[in-house]
Coordinates of C-alpha atoms and ligand atoms in Angstrom, one line a residue:
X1 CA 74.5 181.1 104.7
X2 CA 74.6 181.8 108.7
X3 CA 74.0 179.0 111.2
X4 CA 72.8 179.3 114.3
X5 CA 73.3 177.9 117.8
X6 CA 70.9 175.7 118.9
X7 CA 69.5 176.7 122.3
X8 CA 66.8 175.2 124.0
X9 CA 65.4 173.2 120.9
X10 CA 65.5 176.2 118.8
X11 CA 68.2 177.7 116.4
X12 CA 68.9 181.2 117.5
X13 CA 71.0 183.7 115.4
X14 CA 73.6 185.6 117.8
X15 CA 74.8 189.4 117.4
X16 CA 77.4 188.5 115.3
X17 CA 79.2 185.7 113.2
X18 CA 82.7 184.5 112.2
X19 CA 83.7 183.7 108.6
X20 CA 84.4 179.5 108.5
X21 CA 87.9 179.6 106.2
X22 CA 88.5 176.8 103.9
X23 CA 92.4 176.3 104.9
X24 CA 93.3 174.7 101.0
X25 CA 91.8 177.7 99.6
X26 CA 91.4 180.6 101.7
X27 CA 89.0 182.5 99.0
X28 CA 86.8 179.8 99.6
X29 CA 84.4 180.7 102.6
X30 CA 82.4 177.5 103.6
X31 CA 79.5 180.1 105.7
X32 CA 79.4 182.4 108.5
X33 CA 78.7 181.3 112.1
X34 CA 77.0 182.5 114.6
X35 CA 78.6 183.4 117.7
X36 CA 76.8 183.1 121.2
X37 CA 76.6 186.7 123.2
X38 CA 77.0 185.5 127.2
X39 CA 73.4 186.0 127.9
X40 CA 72.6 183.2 125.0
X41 CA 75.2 181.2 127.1
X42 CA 73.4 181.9 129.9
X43 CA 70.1 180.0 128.0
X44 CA 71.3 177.5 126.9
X45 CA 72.6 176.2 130.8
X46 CA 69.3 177.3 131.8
X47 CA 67.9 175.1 129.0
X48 CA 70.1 171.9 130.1
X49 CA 69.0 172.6 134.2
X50 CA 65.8 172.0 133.4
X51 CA 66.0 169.8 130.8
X52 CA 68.3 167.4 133.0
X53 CA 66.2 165.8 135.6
X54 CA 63.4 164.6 132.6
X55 CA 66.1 163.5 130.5
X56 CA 68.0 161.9 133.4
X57 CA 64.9 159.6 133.9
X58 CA 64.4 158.0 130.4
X59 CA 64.7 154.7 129.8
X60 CA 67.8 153.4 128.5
X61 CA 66.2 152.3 124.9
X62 CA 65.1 156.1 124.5
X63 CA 68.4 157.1 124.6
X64 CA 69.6 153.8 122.7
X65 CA 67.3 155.0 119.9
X66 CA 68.0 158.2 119.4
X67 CA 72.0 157.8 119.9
X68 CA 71.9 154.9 117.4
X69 CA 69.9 157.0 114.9
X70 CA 72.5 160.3 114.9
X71 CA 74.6 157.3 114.2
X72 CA 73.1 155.9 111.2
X73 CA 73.2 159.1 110.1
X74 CA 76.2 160.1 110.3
X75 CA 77.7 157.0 108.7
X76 CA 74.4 157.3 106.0
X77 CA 75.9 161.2 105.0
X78 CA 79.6 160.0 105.4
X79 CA 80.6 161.1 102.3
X80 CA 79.2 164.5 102.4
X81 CA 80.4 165.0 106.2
X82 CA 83.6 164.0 105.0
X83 CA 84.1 166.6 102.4
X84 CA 82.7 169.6 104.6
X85 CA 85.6 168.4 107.2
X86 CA 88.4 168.2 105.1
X87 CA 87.2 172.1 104.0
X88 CA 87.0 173.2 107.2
X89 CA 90.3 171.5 108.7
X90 CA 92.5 170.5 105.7
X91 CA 92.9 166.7 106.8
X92 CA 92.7 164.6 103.0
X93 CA 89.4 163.4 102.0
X94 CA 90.4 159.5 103.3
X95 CA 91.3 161.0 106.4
X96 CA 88.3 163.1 107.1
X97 CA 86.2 160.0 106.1
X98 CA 87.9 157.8 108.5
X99 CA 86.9 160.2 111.1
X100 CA 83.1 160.8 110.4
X101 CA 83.1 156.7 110.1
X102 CA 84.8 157.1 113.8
X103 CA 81.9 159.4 115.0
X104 CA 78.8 157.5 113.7
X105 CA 80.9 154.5 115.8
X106 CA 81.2 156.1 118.5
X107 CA 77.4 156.6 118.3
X108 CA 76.5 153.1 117.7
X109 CA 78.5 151.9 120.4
X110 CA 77.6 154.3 123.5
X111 CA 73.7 153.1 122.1
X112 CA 74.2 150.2 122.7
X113 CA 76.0 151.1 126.5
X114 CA 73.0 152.8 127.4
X115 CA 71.5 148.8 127.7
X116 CA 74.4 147.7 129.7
X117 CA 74.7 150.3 132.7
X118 CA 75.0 147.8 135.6
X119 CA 74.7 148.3 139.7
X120 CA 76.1 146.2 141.9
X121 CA 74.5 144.6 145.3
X122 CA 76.9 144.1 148.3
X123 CA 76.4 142.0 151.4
X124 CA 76.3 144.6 154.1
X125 CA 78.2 143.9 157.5
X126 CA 75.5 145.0 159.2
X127 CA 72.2 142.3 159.5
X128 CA 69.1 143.0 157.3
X129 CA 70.9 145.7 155.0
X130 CA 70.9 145.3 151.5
X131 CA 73.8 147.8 149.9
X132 CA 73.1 148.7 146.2
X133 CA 76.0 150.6 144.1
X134 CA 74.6 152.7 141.4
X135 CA 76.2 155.1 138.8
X136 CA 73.3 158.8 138.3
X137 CA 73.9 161.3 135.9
X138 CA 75.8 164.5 136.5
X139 CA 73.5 166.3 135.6
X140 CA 74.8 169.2 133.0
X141 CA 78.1 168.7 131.2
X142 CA 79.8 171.4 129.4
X143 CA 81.7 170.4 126.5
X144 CA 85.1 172.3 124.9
X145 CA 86.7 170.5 121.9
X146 CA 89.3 171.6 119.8
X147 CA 90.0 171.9 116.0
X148 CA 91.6 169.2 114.9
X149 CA 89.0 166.7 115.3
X150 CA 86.0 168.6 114.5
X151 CA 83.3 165.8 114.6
X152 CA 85.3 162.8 116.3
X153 CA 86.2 164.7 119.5
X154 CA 82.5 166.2 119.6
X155 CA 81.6 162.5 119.5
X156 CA 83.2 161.1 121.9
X157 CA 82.3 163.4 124.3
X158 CA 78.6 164.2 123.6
X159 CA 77.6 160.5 122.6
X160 CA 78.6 159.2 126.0
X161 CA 77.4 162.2 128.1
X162 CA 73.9 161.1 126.8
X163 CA 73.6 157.8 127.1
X164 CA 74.5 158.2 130.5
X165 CA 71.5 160.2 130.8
X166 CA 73.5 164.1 131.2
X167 CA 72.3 166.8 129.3
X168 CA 74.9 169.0 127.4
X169 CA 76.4 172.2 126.4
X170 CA 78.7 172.0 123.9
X171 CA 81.4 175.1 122.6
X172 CA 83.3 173.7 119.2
X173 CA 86.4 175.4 118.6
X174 CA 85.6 178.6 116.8
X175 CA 87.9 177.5 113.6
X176 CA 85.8 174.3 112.7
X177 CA 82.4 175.3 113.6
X178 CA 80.8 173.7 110.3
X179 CA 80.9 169.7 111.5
X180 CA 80.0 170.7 115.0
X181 CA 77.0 172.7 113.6
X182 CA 76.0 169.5 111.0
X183 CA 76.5 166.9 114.2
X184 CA 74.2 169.4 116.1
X185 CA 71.8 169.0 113.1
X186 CA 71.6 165.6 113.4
X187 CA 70.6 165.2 117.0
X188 CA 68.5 168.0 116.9
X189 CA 66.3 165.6 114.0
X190 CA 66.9 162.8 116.0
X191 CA 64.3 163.7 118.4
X192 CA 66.6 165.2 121.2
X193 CA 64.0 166.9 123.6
X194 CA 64.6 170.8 123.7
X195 CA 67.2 171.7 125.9
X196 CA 69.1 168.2 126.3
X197 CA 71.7 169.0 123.6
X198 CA 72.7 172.7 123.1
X199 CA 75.2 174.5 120.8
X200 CA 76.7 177.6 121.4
X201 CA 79.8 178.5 119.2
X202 CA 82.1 181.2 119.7
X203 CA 85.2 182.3 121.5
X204 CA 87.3 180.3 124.3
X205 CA 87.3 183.5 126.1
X206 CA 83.4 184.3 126.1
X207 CA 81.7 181.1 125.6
X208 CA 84.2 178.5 127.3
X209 CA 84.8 180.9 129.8
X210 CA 81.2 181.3 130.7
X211 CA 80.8 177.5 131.1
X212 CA 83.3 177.0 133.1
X213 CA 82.3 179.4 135.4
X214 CA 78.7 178.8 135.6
X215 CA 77.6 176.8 138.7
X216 CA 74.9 174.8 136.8
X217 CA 77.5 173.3 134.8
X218 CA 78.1 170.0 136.5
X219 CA 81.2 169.0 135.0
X220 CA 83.5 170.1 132.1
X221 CA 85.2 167.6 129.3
X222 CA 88.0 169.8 127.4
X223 CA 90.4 168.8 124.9
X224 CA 93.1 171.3 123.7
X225 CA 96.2 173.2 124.3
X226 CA 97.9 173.1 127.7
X227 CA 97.8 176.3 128.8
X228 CA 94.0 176.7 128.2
X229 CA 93.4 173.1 129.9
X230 CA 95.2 174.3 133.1
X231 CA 93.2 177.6 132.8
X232 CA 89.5 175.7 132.8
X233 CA 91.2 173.7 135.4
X234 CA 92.0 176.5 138.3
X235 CA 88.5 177.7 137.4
X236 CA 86.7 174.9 137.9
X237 CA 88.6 174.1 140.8
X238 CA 87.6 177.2 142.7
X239 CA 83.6 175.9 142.2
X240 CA 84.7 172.0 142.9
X241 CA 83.2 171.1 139.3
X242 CA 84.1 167.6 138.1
X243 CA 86.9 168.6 134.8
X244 CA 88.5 165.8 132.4
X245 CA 91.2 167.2 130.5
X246 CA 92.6 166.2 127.3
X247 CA 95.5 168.4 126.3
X248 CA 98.9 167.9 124.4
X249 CA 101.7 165.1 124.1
X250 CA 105.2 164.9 122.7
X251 CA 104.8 161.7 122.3
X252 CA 107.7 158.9 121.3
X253 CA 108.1 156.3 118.5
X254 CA 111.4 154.2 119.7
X255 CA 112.7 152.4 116.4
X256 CA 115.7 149.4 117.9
X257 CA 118.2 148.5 115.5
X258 CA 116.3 144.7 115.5
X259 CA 113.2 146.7 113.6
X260 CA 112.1 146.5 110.4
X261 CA 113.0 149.3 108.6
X262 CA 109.8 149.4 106.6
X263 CA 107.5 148.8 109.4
X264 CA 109.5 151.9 111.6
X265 CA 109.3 154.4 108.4
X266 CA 105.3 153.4 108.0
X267 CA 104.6 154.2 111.7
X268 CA 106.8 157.3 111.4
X269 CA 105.0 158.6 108.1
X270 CA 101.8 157.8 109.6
X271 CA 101.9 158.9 113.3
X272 CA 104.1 162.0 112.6
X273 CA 102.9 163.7 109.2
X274 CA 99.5 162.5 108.3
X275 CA 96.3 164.5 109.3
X276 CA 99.5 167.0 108.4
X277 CA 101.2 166.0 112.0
X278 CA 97.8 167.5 113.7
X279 CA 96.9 165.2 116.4
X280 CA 97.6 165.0 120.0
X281 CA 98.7 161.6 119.3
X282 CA 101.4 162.5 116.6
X283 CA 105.2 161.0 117.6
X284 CA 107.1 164.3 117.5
X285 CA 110.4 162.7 118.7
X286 CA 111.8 159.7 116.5
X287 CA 114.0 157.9 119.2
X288 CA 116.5 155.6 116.6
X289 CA 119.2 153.3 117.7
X290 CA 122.8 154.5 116.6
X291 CA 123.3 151.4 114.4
X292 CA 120.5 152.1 112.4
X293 CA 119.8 155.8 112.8
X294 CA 121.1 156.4 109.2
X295 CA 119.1 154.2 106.9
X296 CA 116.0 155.2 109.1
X297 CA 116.5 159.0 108.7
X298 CA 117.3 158.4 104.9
X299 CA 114.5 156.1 104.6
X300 CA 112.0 158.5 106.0
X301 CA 113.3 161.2 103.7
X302 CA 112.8 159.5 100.7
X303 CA 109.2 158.7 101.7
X304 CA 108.5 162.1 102.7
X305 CA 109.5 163.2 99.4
X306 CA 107.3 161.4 97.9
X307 CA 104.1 162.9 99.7
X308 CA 101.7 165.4 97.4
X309 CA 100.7 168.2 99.9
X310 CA 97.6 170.0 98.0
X311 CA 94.4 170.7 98.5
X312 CA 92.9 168.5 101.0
X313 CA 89.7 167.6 98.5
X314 CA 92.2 166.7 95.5
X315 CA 92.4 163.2 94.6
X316 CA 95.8 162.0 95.6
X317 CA 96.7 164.5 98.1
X318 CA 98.5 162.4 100.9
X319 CA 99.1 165.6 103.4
X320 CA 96.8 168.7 103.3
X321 CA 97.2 172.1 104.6
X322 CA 98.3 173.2 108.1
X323 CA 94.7 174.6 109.5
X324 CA 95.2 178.3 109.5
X325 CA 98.0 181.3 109.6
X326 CA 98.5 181.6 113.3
X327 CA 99.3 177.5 113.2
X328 CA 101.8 177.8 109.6
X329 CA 103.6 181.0 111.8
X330 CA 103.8 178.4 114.9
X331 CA 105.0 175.4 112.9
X332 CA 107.6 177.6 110.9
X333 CA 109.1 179.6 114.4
X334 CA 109.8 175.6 115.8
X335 CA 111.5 174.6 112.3
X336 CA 113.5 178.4 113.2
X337 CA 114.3 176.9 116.6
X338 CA 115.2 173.8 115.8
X339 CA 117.5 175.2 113.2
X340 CA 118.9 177.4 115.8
X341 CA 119.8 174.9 118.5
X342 CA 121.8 173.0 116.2
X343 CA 119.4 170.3 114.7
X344 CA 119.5 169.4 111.4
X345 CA 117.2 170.1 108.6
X346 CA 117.0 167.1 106.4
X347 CA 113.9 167.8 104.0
X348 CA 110.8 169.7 103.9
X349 CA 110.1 172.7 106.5
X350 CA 109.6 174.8 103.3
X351 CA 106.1 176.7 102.4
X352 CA 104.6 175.5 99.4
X353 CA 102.6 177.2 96.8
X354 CA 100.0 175.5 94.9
X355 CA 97.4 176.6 92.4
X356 CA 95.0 177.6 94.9
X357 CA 96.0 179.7 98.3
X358 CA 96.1 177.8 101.5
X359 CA 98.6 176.8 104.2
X360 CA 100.8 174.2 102.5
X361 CA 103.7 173.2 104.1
X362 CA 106.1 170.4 103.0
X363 CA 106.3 167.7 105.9
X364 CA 109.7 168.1 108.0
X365 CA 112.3 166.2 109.4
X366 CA 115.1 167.1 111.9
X367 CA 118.1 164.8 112.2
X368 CA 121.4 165.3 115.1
X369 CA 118.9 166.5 117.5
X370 CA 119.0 166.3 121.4
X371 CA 115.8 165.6 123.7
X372 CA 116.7 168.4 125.5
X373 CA 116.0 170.8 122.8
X374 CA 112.8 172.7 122.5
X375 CA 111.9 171.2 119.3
X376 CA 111.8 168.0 121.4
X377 CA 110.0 169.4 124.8
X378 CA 107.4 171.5 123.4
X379 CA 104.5 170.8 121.5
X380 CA 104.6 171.9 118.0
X381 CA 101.3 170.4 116.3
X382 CA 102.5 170.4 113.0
X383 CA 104.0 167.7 110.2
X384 CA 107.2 168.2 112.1
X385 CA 109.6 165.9 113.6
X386 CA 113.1 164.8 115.2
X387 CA 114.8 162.1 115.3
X388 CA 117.0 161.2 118.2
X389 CA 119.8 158.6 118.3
X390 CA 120.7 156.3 121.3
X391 CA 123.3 154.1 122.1
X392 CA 120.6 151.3 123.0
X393 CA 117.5 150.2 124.5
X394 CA 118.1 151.4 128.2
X395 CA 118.5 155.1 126.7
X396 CA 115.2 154.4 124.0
X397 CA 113.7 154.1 126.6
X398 CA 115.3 156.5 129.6
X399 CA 114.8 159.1 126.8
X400 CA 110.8 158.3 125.9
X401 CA 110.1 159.0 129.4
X402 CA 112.1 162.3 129.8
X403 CA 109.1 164.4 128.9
X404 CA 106.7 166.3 131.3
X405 CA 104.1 164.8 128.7
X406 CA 102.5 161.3 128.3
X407 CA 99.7 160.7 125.9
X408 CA 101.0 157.9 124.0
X409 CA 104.0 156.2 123.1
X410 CA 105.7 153.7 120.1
X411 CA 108.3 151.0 119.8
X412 CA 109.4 149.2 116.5
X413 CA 110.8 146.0 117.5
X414 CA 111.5 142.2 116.4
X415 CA 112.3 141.4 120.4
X416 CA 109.5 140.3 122.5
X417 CA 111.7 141.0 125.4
X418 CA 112.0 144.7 124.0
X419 CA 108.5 145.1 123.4
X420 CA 106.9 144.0 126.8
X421 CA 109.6 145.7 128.3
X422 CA 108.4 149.0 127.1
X423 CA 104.8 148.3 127.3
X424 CA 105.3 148.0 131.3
X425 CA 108.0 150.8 131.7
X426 CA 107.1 153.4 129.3
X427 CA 105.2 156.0 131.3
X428 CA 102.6 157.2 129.0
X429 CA 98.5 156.4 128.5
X430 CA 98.3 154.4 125.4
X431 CA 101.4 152.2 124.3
X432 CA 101.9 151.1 120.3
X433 CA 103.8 148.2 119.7
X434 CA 104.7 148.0 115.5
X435 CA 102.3 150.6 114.7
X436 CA 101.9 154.2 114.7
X437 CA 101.4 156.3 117.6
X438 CA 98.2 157.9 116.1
X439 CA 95.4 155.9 115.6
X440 CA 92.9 154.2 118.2
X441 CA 90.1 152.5 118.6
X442 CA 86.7 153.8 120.0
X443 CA 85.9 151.3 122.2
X444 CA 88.8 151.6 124.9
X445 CA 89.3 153.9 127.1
X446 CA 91.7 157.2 125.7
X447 CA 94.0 159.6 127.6
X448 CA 97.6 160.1 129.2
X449 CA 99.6 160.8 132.3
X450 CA 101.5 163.2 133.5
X451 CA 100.5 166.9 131.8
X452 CA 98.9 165.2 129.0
X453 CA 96.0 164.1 131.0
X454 CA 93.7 164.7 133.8
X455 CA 90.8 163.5 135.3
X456 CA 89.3 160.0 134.4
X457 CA 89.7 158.7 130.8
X458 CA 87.5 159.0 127.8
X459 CA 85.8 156.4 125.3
X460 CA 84.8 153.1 125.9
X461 CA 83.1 151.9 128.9
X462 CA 85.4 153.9 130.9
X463 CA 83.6 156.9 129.6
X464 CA 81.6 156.0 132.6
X465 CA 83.8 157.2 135.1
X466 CA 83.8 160.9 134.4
X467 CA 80.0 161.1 133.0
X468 CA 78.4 159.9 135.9
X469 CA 78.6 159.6 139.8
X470 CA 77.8 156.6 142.2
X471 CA 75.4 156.2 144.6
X472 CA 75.6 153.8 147.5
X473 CA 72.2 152.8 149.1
X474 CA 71.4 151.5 152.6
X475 CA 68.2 149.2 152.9
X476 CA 67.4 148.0 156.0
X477 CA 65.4 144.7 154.7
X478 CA 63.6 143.5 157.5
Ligands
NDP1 P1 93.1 175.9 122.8 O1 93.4 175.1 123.9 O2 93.2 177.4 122.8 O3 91.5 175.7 122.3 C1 90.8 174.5 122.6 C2 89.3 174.9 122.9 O4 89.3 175.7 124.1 C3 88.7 175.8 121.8 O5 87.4 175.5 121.7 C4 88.9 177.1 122.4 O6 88.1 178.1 121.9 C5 88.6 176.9 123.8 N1 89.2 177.9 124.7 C6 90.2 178.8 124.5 N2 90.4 179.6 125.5 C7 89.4 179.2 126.5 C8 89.1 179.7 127.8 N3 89.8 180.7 128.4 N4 88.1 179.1 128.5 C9 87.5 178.1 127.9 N5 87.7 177.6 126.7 C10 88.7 178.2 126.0 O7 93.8 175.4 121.6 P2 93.9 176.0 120.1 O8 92.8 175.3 119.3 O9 94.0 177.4 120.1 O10 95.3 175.4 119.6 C11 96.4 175.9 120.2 C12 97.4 174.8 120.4 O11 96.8 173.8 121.3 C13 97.8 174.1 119.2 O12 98.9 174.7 118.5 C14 98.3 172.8 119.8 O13 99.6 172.8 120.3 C15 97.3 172.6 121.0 N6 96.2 171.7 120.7 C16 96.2 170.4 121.2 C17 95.2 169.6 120.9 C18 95.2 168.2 121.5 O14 94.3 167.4 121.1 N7 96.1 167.9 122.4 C19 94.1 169.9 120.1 C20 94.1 171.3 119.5 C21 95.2 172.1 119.9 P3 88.4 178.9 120.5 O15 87.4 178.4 119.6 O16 88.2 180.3 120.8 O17 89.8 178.6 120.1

């Protein structure tokens, strides 16, 4: 089967299509999709422009409705949703259902925030002026998202660019186009009038490209690789458009010698190799205390040991595949690197056959390594990580921070002292204290600092910030 884009209310076949690759089985072709030409890029902003102003003027319980109906569907169809993302991406089946359950949230909640848009009046200085603070639309908001959240990241950013009243654009990352397509479904049912929510899939180069670069396009939300993010950036610059990026991390899980071994090896498991170490969020560098550096590494080992990397859809797998070749050949030239600079190997790094043909590789640790080493400064985005021992808190922490990234960070900690220490001093977004460095909820606001980050944050109320714009009015009351 071939799906369309959706343009203008309508779902319009393109001049050509791209083969959707089921990563756990690469015989397994989950349908072709369409891919936009420029000119059908060109429609679908056009679409949006004069869709926006209509749109813009709803009231808030039109867009309540129709946000909390895409989702109660999307949590209705969970199941099914789940299984055509775990084909598409290669997270496990629990996995991929945690993350459609995230994206009917995410719905529900930014329904519900289309009720509780607030101005504020201010007591002018001047006598008889009444001063009202309002937050408008932006109008048209192009949307890039990347592969390894194919519906959540969507979610997040189209849910909250129309209950603010915006009308939208949206570009999935060309490898994942199938949840995209189904989350475009769903609106397009819901009763979104034509034009207020478009799809156009298809290359970064072509379709992003023509986004960012299109004057009608009000403001862009990305979430991807660095380079790219910087790219959209310049771009955008050059017309003044609004941009909120999302791009990598290298992020740190500190584990003191006071922690509890179990507790450090669960957040490790969990924020470096599940979702097969795929998330912006993952902690790449494991920063362990000399004394108990040992029984950490050789705790994680055994646990990694025990993980069944298969097919994403099989019962019991706990890691699926990496998403496609050109990520396997990335993750395998860092374990080269790492090799190479001196770290060492301690399990896993190896590529795995299994009874079907995908991208399996076993999850893998690096011991003896040095932050300064590229394994440790650049992102890999793979079930890959390194641990790094200190002599003590002051260097956990002196080391966490030596990174030109900062998404999110971890400590694992008995000491309250330890703890809020970090919390205040460690120079990233989002702090973990005792759990995983992956992991969030949907109601606060996401992002990082430094070249993780840019522009105001996502999620939660704070959504706000980036998806609309403030007015200030002057009355002169009599
Ligand atoms: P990219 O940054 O290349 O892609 C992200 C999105 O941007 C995709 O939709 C992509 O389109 C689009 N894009 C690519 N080029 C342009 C362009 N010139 N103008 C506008 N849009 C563009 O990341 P990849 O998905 O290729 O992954 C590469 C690396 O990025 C990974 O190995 C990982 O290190 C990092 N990454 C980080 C993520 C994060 O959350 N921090 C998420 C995903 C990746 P297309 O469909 O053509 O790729």
């Amino acid at each position: 089967m071939t799906y369309a884009n959706l343009i203008a209310g309508a779902f319009v076949h393109g001049s050509d299509a791209v083969a959707n690759v089921n990563p756990s089985d690469i015989s397994d072709i989950i349908g072709q999709y369409d891919r936009a030409s420029a000119a059908q890029v060109d429609d679908a902003i056009a679409a949006a422009r004069a869709a926006a102003p209509a749109w813009a003027r709803t009231t808030p319980q039109v867009r309540a409705d129709m946000l909390d109906k895409i989702g109660s569907e999307i949590l209705a169809r969970r199941a099914e949703l789940a299984d055509l993302l775990a084909r598409e991406e290669g997270k496990t089946l629990p996995e991929a259902a945690g993350e459609v359950g995230r994206a009917g949230q995410i719905f529900k909640f930014f329904a519900q925030e289309t009720l509780r848009q607030q101005g504020e009046r201010v007591a002018s200085v001047r006598p008889g002026v009444e001063v009202e603070i309002t937050r408008e639309p932006m109008g048209v908001i192009g949307l890039i998202t990347p592969w390894n959240f194919p519906i959540a990241i969507p979610a997040w950013k189209i849910a909250p660019a129309l209950a603010y009243g915006n009308c939208v654009v949206m570009k999935p990352a060309e490898l994942v186009p199938g949840s995209a397509w189904a989350l475009a479904d769903i609106i397009h049912r819901a009763g979104a009038p034509a034009g207020v929510f478009n799809l156009v899939m298809g290359r970064g180069s072509v379709v992003g490209e023509a986004l960012v670069n299109d004057p009608r396009v009000d403001a862009i939300s990305f979430t991807g690789s660095v380079p790219t993010g910087r790219g959209i950036l310049e771009k955008a610059a050059r017309r003044a458009a609004k941009v909120q990026l999302e791009m990598g991390g290298k992020n740190p899980l500190v584990v003191l010698a006071d922690a509890d071994i179990e507790v450090a090896v669960r957040c490790a498991l969990d924020g470096s190799f599940f979702a097969t170490g795929q998330r912006c969020t993952a902690s790449s560098r494991l920063i362990v205390e000399q004394p108990v550096a040992d029984r950490f590494v050789a705790a994680l080992a055994e646990a990694l040991k025990k993980q069944v990397v298969d097919d994403a859809r099989k019962p019991g797998s706990t890691i699926g595949p990496v998403v496609d070749q050109s990520q396997l050949d990335q993750d395998m030239r860092y374990i080269d690197i790492g090799t190479q600079e001196g770290a060492r190997l301690v399990v896993g790094g190896e590529r795995l056959n299994r009874d079907k043909s995908g991208y399996y590789l076993s999850p893998a640790l690096f011991a003896d390594t040095r932050n300064d080493m590229r394994i440790n400064r650049e992102e890999i985005f793979g079930p890959v990580a390194a641990v790094i021992a200190v002599k003590n808190y002051d260097e956990a922490l002196a080391t966490a921070n030596d990174t030109g990234f900062g998404l999110c960070s971890g400590i694992v900690t008995t000491s309250l002292k330890h703890a809020a220490h970090f919390r205040r001093n460690s120079e990233s977004g989002m702090v973990m204290v005792n759990l995983p460095t992956a992991g969030v909820d949907y109601h606060v606001p996401f992002g990082g600092r430094k070249g993780s980050s840019y522009g105001p944050r996502e999620q939660g109320r704070y959504a706000a910030e980036f998806y609309t714009q403030v007015k200030t009015a002057y009355v002169l009351a009599g």
